[in-house]
Every structure is written in structure tokens, then in C-alpha cells.
JSON list of C-alpha atoms in Angstrom, two decimals:
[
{"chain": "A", "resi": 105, "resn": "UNK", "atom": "CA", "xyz": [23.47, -55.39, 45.81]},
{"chain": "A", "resi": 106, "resn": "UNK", "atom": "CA", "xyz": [26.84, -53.41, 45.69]},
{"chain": "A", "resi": 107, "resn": "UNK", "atom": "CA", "xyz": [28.65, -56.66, 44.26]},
{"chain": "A", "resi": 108, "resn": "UNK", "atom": "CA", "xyz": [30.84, -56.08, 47.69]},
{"chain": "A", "resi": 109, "resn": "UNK", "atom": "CA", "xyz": [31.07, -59.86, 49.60]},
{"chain": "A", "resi": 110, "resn": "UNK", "atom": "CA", "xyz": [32.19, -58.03, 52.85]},
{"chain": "A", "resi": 111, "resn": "UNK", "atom": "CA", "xyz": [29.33, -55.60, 53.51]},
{"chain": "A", "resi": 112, "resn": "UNK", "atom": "CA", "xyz": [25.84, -56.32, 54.21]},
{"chain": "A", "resi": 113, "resn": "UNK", "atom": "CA", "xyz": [23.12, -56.08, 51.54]},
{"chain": "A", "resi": 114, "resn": "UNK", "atom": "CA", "xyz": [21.58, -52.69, 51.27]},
{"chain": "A", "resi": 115, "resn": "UNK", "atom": "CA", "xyz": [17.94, -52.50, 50.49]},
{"chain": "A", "resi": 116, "resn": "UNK", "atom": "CA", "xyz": [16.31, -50.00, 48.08]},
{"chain": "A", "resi": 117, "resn": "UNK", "atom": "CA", "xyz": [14.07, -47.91, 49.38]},
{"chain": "A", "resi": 118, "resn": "UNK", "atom": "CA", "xyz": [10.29, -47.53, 48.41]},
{"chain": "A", "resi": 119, "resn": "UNK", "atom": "CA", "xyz": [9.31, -44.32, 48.09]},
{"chain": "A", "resi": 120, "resn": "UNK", "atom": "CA", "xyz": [7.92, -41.70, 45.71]},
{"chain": "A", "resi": 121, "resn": "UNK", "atom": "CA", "xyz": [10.98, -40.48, 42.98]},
{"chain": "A", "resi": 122, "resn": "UNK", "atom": "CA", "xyz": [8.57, -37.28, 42.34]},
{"chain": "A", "resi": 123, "resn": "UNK", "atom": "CA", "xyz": [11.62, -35.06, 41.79]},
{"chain": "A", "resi": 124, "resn": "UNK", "atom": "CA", "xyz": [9.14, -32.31, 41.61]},
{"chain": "A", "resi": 125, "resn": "UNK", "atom": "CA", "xyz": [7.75, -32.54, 45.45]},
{"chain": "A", "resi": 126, "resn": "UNK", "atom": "CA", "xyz": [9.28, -29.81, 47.88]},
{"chain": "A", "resi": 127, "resn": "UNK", "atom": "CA", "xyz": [9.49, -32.25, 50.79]},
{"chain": "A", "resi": 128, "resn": "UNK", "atom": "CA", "xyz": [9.42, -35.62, 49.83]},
{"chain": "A", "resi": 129, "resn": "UNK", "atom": "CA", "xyz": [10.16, -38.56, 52.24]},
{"chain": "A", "resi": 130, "resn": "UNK", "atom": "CA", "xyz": [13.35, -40.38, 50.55]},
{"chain": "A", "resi": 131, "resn": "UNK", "atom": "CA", "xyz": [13.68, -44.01, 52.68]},
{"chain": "A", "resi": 132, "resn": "UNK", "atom": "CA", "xyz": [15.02, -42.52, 56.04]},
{"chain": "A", "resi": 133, "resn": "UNK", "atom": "CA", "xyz": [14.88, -39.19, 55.81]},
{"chain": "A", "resi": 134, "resn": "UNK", "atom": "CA", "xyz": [13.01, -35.88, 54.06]},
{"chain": "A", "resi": 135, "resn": "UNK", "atom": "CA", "xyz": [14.72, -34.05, 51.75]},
{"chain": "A", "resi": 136, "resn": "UNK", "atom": "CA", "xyz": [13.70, -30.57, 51.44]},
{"chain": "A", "resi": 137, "resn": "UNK", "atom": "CA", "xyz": [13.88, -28.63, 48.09]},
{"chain": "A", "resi": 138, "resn": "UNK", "atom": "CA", "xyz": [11.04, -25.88, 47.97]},
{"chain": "A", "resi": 139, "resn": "UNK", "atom": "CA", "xyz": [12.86, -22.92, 47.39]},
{"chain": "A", "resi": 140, "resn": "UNK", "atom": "CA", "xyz": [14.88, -21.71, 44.83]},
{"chain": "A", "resi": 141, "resn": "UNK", "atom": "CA", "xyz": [18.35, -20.40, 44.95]},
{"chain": "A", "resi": 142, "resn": "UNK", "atom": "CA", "xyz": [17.81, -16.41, 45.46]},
{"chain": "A", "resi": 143, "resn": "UNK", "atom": "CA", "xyz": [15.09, -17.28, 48.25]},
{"chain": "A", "resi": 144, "resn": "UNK", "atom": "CA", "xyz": [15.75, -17.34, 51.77]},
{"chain": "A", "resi": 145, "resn": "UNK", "atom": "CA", "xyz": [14.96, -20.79, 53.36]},
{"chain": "A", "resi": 146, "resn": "UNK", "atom": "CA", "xyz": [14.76, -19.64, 57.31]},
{"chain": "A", "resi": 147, "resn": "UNK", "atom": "CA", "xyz": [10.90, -19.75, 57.14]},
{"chain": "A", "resi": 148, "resn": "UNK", "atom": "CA", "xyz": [9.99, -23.01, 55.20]},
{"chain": "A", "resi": 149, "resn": "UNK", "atom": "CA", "xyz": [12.82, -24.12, 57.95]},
{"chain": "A", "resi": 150, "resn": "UNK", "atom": "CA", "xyz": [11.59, -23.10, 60.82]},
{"chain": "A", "resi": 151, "resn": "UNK", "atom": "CA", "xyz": [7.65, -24.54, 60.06]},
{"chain": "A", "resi": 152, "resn": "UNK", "atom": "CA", "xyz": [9.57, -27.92, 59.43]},
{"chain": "A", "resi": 153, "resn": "UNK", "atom": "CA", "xyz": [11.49, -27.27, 62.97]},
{"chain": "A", "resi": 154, "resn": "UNK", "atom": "CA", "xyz": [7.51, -26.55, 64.21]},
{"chain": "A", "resi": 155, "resn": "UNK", "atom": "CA", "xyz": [6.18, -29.07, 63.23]},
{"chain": "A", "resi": 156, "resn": "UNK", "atom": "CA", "xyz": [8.71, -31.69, 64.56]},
{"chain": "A", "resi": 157, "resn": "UNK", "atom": "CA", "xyz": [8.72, -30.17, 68.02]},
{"chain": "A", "resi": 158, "resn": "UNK", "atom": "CA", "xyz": [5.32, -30.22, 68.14]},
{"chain": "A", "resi": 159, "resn": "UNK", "atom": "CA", "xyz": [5.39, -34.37, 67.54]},
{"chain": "A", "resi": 160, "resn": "UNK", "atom": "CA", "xyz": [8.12, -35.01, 69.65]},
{"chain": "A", "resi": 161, "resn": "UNK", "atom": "CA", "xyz": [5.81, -32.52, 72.93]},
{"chain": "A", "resi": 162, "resn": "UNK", "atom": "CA", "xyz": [3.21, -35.31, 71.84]},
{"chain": "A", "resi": 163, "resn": "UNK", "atom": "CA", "xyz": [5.71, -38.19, 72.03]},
{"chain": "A", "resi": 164, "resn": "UNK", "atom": "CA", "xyz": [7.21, -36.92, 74.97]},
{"chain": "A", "resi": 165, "resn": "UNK", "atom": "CA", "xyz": [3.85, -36.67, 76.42]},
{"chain": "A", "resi": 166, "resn": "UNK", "atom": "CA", "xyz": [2.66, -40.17, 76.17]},
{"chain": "A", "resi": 167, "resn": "UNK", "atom": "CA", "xyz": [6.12, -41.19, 77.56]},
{"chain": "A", "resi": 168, "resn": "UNK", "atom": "CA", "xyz": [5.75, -38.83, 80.66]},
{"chain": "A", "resi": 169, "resn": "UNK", "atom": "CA", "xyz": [2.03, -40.53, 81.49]},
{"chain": "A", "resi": 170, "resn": "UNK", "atom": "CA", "xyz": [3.90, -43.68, 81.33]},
{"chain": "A", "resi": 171, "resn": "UNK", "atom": "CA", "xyz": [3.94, -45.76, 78.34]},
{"chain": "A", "resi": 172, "resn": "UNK", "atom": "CA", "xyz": [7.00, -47.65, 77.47]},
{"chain": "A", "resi": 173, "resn": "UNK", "atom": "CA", "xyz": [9.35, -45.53, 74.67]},
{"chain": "A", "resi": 174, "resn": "UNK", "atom": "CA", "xyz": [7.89, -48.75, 72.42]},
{"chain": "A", "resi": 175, "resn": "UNK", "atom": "CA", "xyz": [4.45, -48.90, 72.63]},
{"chain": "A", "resi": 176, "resn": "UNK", "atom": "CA", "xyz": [5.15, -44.42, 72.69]},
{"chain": "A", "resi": 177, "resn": "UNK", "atom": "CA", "xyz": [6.05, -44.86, 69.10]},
{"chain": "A", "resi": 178, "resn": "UNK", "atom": "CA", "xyz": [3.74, -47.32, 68.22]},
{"chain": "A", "resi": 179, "resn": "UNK", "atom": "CA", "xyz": [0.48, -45.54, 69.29]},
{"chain": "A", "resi": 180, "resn": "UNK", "atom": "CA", "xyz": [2.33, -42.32, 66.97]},
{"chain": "A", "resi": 181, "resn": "UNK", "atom": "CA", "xyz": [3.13, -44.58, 64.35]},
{"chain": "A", "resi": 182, "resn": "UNK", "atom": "CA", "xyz": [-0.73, -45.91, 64.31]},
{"chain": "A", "resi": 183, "resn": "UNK", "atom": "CA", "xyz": [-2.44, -42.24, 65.17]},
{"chain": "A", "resi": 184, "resn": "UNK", "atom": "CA", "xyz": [-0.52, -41.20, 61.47]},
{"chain": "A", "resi": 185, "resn": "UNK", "atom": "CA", "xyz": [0.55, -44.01, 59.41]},
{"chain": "A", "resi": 186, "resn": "UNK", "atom": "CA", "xyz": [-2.95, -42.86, 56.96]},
{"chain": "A", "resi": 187, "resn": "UNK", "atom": "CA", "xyz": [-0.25, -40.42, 55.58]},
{"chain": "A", "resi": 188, "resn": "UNK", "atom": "CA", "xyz": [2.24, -42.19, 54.60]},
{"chain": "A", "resi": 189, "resn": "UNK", "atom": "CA", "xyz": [2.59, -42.78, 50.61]},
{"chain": "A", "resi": 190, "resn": "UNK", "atom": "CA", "xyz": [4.83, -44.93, 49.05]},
{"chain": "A", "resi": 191, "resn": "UNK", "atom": "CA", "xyz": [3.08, -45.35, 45.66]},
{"chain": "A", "resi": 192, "resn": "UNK", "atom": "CA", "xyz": [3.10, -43.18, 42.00]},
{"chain": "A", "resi": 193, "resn": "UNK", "atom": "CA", "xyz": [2.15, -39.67, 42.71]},
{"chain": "A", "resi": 194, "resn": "UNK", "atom": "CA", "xyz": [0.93, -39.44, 39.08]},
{"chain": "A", "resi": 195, "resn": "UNK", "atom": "CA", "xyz": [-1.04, -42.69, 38.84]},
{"chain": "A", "resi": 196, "resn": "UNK", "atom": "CA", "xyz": [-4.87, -41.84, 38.11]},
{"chain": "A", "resi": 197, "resn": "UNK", "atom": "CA", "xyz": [-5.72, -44.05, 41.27]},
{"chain": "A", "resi": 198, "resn": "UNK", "atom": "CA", "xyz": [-3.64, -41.62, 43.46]},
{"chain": "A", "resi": 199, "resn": "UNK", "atom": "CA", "xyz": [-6.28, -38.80, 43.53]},
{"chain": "A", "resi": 200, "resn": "UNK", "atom": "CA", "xyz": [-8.82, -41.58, 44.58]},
{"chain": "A", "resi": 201, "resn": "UNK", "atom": "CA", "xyz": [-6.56, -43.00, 47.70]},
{"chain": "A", "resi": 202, "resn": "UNK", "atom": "CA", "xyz": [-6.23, -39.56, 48.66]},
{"chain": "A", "resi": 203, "resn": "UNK", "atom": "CA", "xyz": [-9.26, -38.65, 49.42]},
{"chain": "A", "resi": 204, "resn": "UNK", "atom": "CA", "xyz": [-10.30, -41.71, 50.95]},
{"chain": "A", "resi": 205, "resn": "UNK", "atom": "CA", "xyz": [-7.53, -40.85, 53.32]},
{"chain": "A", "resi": 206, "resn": "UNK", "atom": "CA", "xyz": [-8.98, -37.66, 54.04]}
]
């Protein structure tokens, strides 16, 4: 709670604090911090800028055959939600979940 009686409560988020991970999901967004401050970013960039069209052809796809926007986003979220971590990257049960998720 910000202690402020004329906004509306804000929720933390749960997600992985590794400070050390070069593209960690933070809540609503990814941050991206894998290079350093004499490298050139335009690569790591553009494979992130890949990769997001290339989720968004297979969204658009599904929407173009006909399924609502909705149920669009919900068959993505199901086809990929296997990836998504929200736990302690350095717990010794980590390893274990990961490779039952492949």
C-alpha cells in the first residue's frame, strides 16, 4: 500500500528479483540488461523484435481463421504458459521443475 487514501491499491508483483538474468520478466513487462555499456545492443534487439513478431504472425493467425481476440489469447496463453516462472531461480528444486518442463 502507498499509505495514499485516494488511489487504488497497487499490488506487488511476483516474479523472479534475479538481478543477474539478461531478460527477466518484471510483473508487466521484460526488462532487458544483457549487454554491457561499450557493446552495441542492435542485435540482442532485433532477436527480441523476432521473436515477438513471430508470436503476434501466430496470434494474428488464429484471429484471421476466426477465433474471437479472447479465446486467440487464451489458446497462446495455454500453448506457453509451461514457461512461465515465478519462483527462486536459485532454489535447489528449480533445476528439477525445469526439466520436467522440458
Amino acid at each position: 500500500s502507498t499509505g495514499s487514501c485516494a488511489g487504488q491499491p497497487i499490488q506487488a508483483n511476483i516474479e523472479d528479483r534475479n538481478r543477474t538474468a539478461p531478460f527477466p520478466f518484471c510483473g508487466n513487462r521484460f526488462e532487458f540488461r544483457a549487454v554491457g555499456s561499450s557493446q552495441n545492443c542492435s542485435f540482442p534487439i532485433m532477436i527480441c523484435n523476432t521473436i515477438m513478431a513471430s508470436g503476434m504472425c501466430h496470434l494474428a493467425g488464429l484471429i484471421e481463421k476466426g477465433m474471437s481476440h479472447r479465446d486467440a489469447v487464451a489458446q497462446v496463453y495455454k500453448e506457453n504458459k509451461h514457461v512461465i516462472f515465478t519462483g527462486n531461480g536459485y532454489s535447489a528444486e528449480w533445476p528439477v521443475e525445469a526439466a520436467k518442463r522440458g
